[in-house]
Each structure stands twice: as C-alpha cells, then as structure tokens.
C-alpha cells in the first residue's frame, strides 16, 4: 500500500448480514478516517441481522446506513487486505492482495443462542479488529 493513501480493508462473509458488517463497523469506529472499510457477502442476505446491530449498539457502535451487498471484483482489486470471516464464504485470492481468514467463535456450537451468542461473536470479532488495527 502506498504511504499517501489510507489502507483499504474489505470484510467478507457469506450473507453480509452479521459478522462482516460487525467487523466493518468496529474497525470504522476504532480507526476512523485512518482506514477505508468495506463489507460484502458472497451470497448477500435480504437485511442486516437485527441481533448483530443490537449487540454493536450495546457498545456504542453503529452500522450506519449499511445493508447487505454482493462482493465484487472491484472491491477485491481495490483492497489492501481482504478479511474473510467464517468458513462458509469462498473468495478467490488475488496475487498482491493480503488475505486473512478469521474463523470466529461460534457459540451456537456450545448451545448458546440469542443475544448471549451475538455478544460473544461481537467480542471475538472486536478483539480481532483491535489486532488488525494495530497491524495496519
């Protein structure tokens, strides 16, 4: 990435309704104007996950006017880092672009559901976003 431009991070998950939206909102909140953030899905859903939005609001973070959108080649081409959240989304890696895959905590595998599940997912993603922000 060039020194005169802010790094561009693209967060991807399958539906772009929860995890990638959470990661994007958390990084925007943490890094402000020092990074450009985009989120997208490989198979976008019809609407944001209400519990994801609510769990972010609990920590004072807003998703703003975001909505699920499809990942495009232009998004990947313009990215310095592409972060794929979860195992479901499949994204073809492009030479010259850094790719990371975050296999996030999935509390439902332990029988944890609802807002308790979403808070644990949010906190796992928030810790990963903090680490990423330090590395940018």
PDB file of C-alpha atoms in Angstrom:
ATOM      1  CA  UNK A   1       0.000   0.000   0.000  1.00  0.00           C
ATOM      2  CA  UNK A   2       1.219   3.462  -0.767  1.00  0.00           C
ATOM      3  CA  UNK A   3       2.204   5.830   2.004  1.00  0.00           C
ATOM      4  CA  UNK A   4      -0.069   8.620   0.721  1.00  0.00           C
ATOM      5  CA  UNK A   5      -3.254   6.557   0.823  1.00  0.00           C
ATOM      6  CA  UNK A   6      -5.140   5.057   3.715  1.00  0.00           C
ATOM      7  CA  UNK A   7      -5.290   1.271   3.759  1.00  0.00           C
ATOM      8  CA  UNK A   8      -8.476  -0.254   2.356  1.00  0.00           C
ATOM      9  CA  UNK A   9      -9.902  -3.249   4.206  1.00  0.00           C
ATOM     10  CA  UNK A  10     -12.678  -5.423   2.797  1.00  0.00           C
ATOM     11  CA  UNK A  11     -14.535  -7.694   5.227  1.00  0.00           C
ATOM     12  CA  UNK A  12     -16.364 -10.621   3.624  1.00  0.00           C
ATOM     13  CA  UNK A  13     -18.745 -13.245   4.927  1.00  0.00           C
ATOM     14  CA  UNK A  14     -21.372 -15.285   3.178  1.00  0.00           C
ATOM     15  CA  UNK A  15     -24.524 -13.241   3.879  1.00  0.00           C
ATOM     16  CA  UNK A  16     -23.031  -9.801   4.733  1.00  0.00           C
ATOM     17  CA  UNK A  17     -25.749  -9.543   7.346  1.00  0.00           C
ATOM     18  CA  UNK A  18     -23.801 -10.139  10.555  1.00  0.00           C
ATOM     19  CA  UNK A  19     -20.114 -10.887  11.033  1.00  0.00           C
ATOM     20  CA  UNK A  20     -18.611  -8.874   8.164  1.00  0.00           C
ATOM     21  CA  UNK A  21     -20.892  -5.943   8.974  1.00  0.00           C
ATOM     22  CA  UNK A  22     -19.859  -6.142  12.641  1.00  0.00           C
ATOM     23  CA  UNK A  23     -16.166  -6.205  11.753  1.00  0.00           C
ATOM     24  CA  UNK A  24     -16.561  -3.237   9.395  1.00  0.00           C
ATOM     25  CA  UNK A  25     -18.482  -1.152  11.932  1.00  0.00           C
ATOM     26  CA  UNK A  26     -15.985  -1.969  14.690  1.00  0.00           C
ATOM     27  CA  UNK A  27     -12.995  -1.044  12.523  1.00  0.00           C
ATOM     28  CA  UNK A  28     -14.650   2.179  11.350  1.00  0.00           C
ATOM     29  CA  UNK A  29     -15.318   3.063  14.989  1.00  0.00           C
ATOM     30  CA  UNK A  30     -11.771   2.163  16.074  1.00  0.00           C
ATOM     31  CA  UNK A  31      -9.770   3.627  13.188  1.00  0.00           C
ATOM     32  CA  UNK A  32     -11.945   6.469  11.909  1.00  0.00           C
ATOM     33  CA  UNK A  33     -10.565   8.178   8.824  1.00  0.00           C
ATOM     34  CA  UNK A  34      -7.218   6.346   9.010  1.00  0.00           C
ATOM     35  CA  UNK A  35      -8.635   3.373   7.106  1.00  0.00           C
ATOM     36  CA  UNK A  36     -11.218   2.789   4.372  1.00  0.00           C
ATOM     37  CA  UNK A  37     -13.587  -0.034   5.236  1.00  0.00           C
ATOM     38  CA  UNK A  38     -15.975  -2.014   3.035  1.00  0.00           C
ATOM     39  CA  UNK A  39     -18.016  -5.119   3.790  1.00  0.00           C
ATOM     40  CA  UNK A  40     -19.687  -7.506   1.382  1.00  0.00           C
ATOM     41  CA  UNK A  41     -21.055 -11.011   1.044  1.00  0.00           C
ATOM     42  CA  UNK A  42     -20.568 -13.892  -1.351  1.00  0.00           C
ATOM     43  CA  UNK A  43     -24.341 -14.570  -1.159  1.00  0.00           C
ATOM     44  CA  UNK A  44     -25.834 -11.462   0.473  1.00  0.00           C
ATOM     45  CA  UNK A  45     -28.940 -11.778   2.588  1.00  0.00           C
ATOM     46  CA  UNK A  46     -32.018  -9.550   2.415  1.00  0.00           C
ATOM     47  CA  UNK A  47     -31.309  -7.495   5.562  1.00  0.00           C
ATOM     48  CA  UNK A  48     -28.870  -6.981   8.411  1.00  0.00           C
ATOM     49  CA  UNK A  49     -29.082  -9.351  11.367  1.00  0.00           C
ATOM     50  CA  UNK A  50     -31.011  -7.366  13.988  1.00  0.00           C
ATOM     51  CA  UNK A  51     -29.117  -9.004  16.862  1.00  0.00           C
ATOM     52  CA  UNK A  52     -25.780  -8.053  15.266  1.00  0.00           C
ATOM     53  CA  UNK A  53     -26.907  -4.435  15.042  1.00  0.00           C
ATOM     54  CA  UNK A  54     -28.228  -4.508  18.624  1.00  0.00           C
ATOM     55  CA  UNK A  55     -25.027  -6.055  20.017  1.00  0.00           C
ATOM     56  CA  UNK A  56     -22.989  -3.277  18.399  1.00  0.00           C
ATOM     57  CA  UNK A  57     -25.322  -0.608  19.785  1.00  0.00           C
ATOM     58  CA  UNK A  58     -24.680  -2.037  23.265  1.00  0.00           C
ATOM     59  CA  UNK A  59     -21.020  -0.975  22.920  1.00  0.00           C
ATOM     60  CA  UNK A  60     -21.810   2.355  21.281  1.00  0.00           C
ATOM     61  CA  UNK A  61     -21.079   1.339  17.680  1.00  0.00           C
ATOM     62  CA  UNK A  62     -23.474   1.942  14.778  1.00  0.00           C
ATOM     63  CA  UNK A  63     -23.566   0.224  11.395  1.00  0.00           C
ATOM     64  CA  UNK A  64     -24.931   3.469   9.959  1.00  0.00           C
ATOM     65  CA  UNK A  65     -26.866   3.030   6.725  1.00  0.00           C
ATOM     66  CA  UNK A  66     -25.156  -0.215   5.758  1.00  0.00           C
ATOM     67  CA  UNK A  67     -27.039  -3.060   4.075  1.00  0.00           C
ATOM     68  CA  UNK A  68     -26.040  -6.483   2.688  1.00  0.00           C
ATOM     69  CA  UNK A  69     -24.259  -6.173  -0.654  1.00  0.00           C
ATOM     70  CA  UNK A  70     -22.504  -8.503  -3.046  1.00  0.00           C
ATOM     71  CA  UNK A  71     -18.732  -8.817  -3.177  1.00  0.00           C
ATOM     72  CA  UNK A  72     -17.348  -7.533  -6.480  1.00  0.00           C
ATOM     73  CA  UNK A  73     -14.035  -7.988  -8.243  1.00  0.00           C
ATOM     74  CA  UNK A  74     -13.522  -4.210  -7.972  1.00  0.00           C
ATOM     75  CA  UNK A  75     -13.790  -4.406  -4.177  1.00  0.00           C
ATOM     76  CA  UNK A  76     -11.075  -7.049  -4.058  1.00  0.00           C
ATOM     77  CA  UNK A  77      -8.901  -5.271  -6.642  1.00  0.00           C
ATOM     78  CA  UNK A  78      -9.023  -2.066  -4.598  1.00  0.00           C
ATOM     79  CA  UNK A  79      -8.257  -3.741  -1.286  1.00  0.00           C
ATOM     80  CA  UNK A  80      -5.017  -3.814   0.625  1.00  0.00           C
ATOM     81  CA  UNK A  81      -6.418  -6.504   2.923  1.00  0.00           C
ATOM     82  CA  UNK A  82      -9.372  -8.839   2.433  1.00  0.00           C
ATOM     83  CA  UNK A  83     -10.607 -10.474   5.638  1.00  0.00           C
ATOM     84  CA  UNK A  84     -12.941 -13.435   5.171  1.00  0.00           C
ATOM     85  CA  UNK A  85     -14.976 -14.203   8.281  1.00  0.00           C
ATOM     86  CA  UNK A  86     -16.116 -17.754   8.900  1.00  0.00           C
ATOM     87  CA  UNK A  87     -15.636 -20.890   6.844  1.00  0.00           C
ATOM     88  CA  UNK A  88     -18.675 -20.573   4.565  1.00  0.00           C
ATOM     89  CA  UNK A  89     -17.588 -17.730   2.299  1.00  0.00           C
ATOM     90  CA  UNK A  90     -15.317 -18.707  -0.583  1.00  0.00           C
ATOM     91  CA  UNK A  91     -13.218 -15.913  -2.055  1.00  0.00           C
ATOM     92  CA  UNK A  92     -10.627 -16.406  -4.784  1.00  0.00           C
ATOM     93  CA  UNK A  93      -7.336 -14.932  -3.604  1.00  0.00           C
ATOM     94  CA  UNK A  94      -5.690 -12.355  -5.855  1.00  0.00           C
ATOM     95  CA  UNK A  95      -1.888 -12.035  -6.068  1.00  0.00           C
ATOM     96  CA  UNK A  96      -0.638  -8.841  -4.460  1.00  0.00           C
ATOM     97  CA  UNK A  97      -3.558  -8.528  -2.043  1.00  0.00           C
ATOM     98  CA  UNK A  98      -3.236  -9.735   1.544  1.00  0.00           C
ATOM     99  CA  UNK A  99      -5.930 -12.219   2.540  1.00  0.00           C
ATOM    100  CA  UNK A 100      -6.795 -13.349   6.052  1.00  0.00           C
ATOM    101  CA  UNK A 101      -9.454 -15.800   7.200  1.00  0.00           C
ATOM    102  CA  UNK A 102     -10.924 -15.378  10.640  1.00  0.00           C
ATOM    103  CA  UNK A 103     -12.662 -18.487  11.923  1.00  0.00           C
ATOM    104  CA  UNK A 104     -14.676 -16.738  14.592  1.00  0.00           C
ATOM    105  CA  UNK A 105     -16.130 -18.168  17.757  1.00  0.00           C
ATOM    106  CA  UNK A 106     -19.452 -19.888  17.122  1.00  0.00           C
ATOM    107  CA  UNK A 107     -21.230 -20.126  20.485  1.00  0.00           C
ATOM    108  CA  UNK A 108     -24.209 -21.926  18.929  1.00  0.00           C
ATOM    109  CA  UNK A 109     -21.950 -24.990  18.681  1.00  0.00           C
ATOM    110  CA  UNK A 110     -21.960 -24.927  22.503  1.00  0.00           C
ATOM    111  CA  UNK A 111     -25.723 -24.437  22.717  1.00  0.00           C
ATOM    112  CA  UNK A 112     -25.514 -20.662  23.287  1.00  0.00           C
ATOM    113  CA  UNK A 113     -28.180 -18.770  21.358  1.00  0.00           C
ATOM    114  CA  UNK A 114     -29.790 -15.344  21.040  1.00  0.00           C
ATOM    115  CA  UNK A 115     -28.189 -12.171  22.310  1.00  0.00           C
ATOM    116  CA  UNK A 116     -25.761 -14.081  24.524  1.00  0.00           C
ATOM    117  CA  UNK A 117     -24.403 -15.758  21.362  1.00  0.00           C
ATOM    118  CA  UNK A 118     -24.228 -12.462  19.477  1.00  0.00           C
ATOM    119  CA  UNK A 119     -22.337 -10.710  22.279  1.00  0.00           C
ATOM    120  CA  UNK A 120     -19.715 -13.466  22.294  1.00  0.00           C
ATOM    121  CA  UNK A 121     -19.381 -13.264  18.494  1.00  0.00           C
ATOM    122  CA  UNK A 122     -19.096  -9.454  18.717  1.00  0.00           C
ATOM    123  CA  UNK A 123     -16.421  -9.632  21.397  1.00  0.00           C
ATOM    124  CA  UNK A 124     -14.388 -12.173  19.412  1.00  0.00           C
ATOM    125  CA  UNK A 125     -14.589 -10.008  16.286  1.00  0.00           C
ATOM    126  CA  UNK A 126     -13.787  -6.850  18.281  1.00  0.00           C
ATOM    127  CA  UNK A 127     -10.572  -8.435  19.629  1.00  0.00           C
ATOM    128  CA  UNK A 128      -9.550  -9.447  16.096  1.00  0.00           C
ATOM    129  CA  UNK A 129     -10.340  -5.946  14.761  1.00  0.00           C
ATOM    130  CA  UNK A 130      -8.201  -4.386  17.516  1.00  0.00           C
ATOM    131  CA  UNK A 131      -5.307  -6.626  16.483  1.00  0.00           C
ATOM    132  CA  UNK A 132      -5.802  -5.775  12.803  1.00  0.00           C
ATOM    133  CA  UNK A 133      -5.941  -2.029  13.566  1.00  0.00           C
ATOM    134  CA  UNK A 134      -2.597  -2.264  15.359  1.00  0.00           C
ATOM    135  CA  UNK A 135      -1.071  -4.025  12.348  1.00  0.00           C
ATOM    136  CA  UNK A 136      -2.307  -1.544   9.717  1.00  0.00           C
TER     137      UNK A 136
END
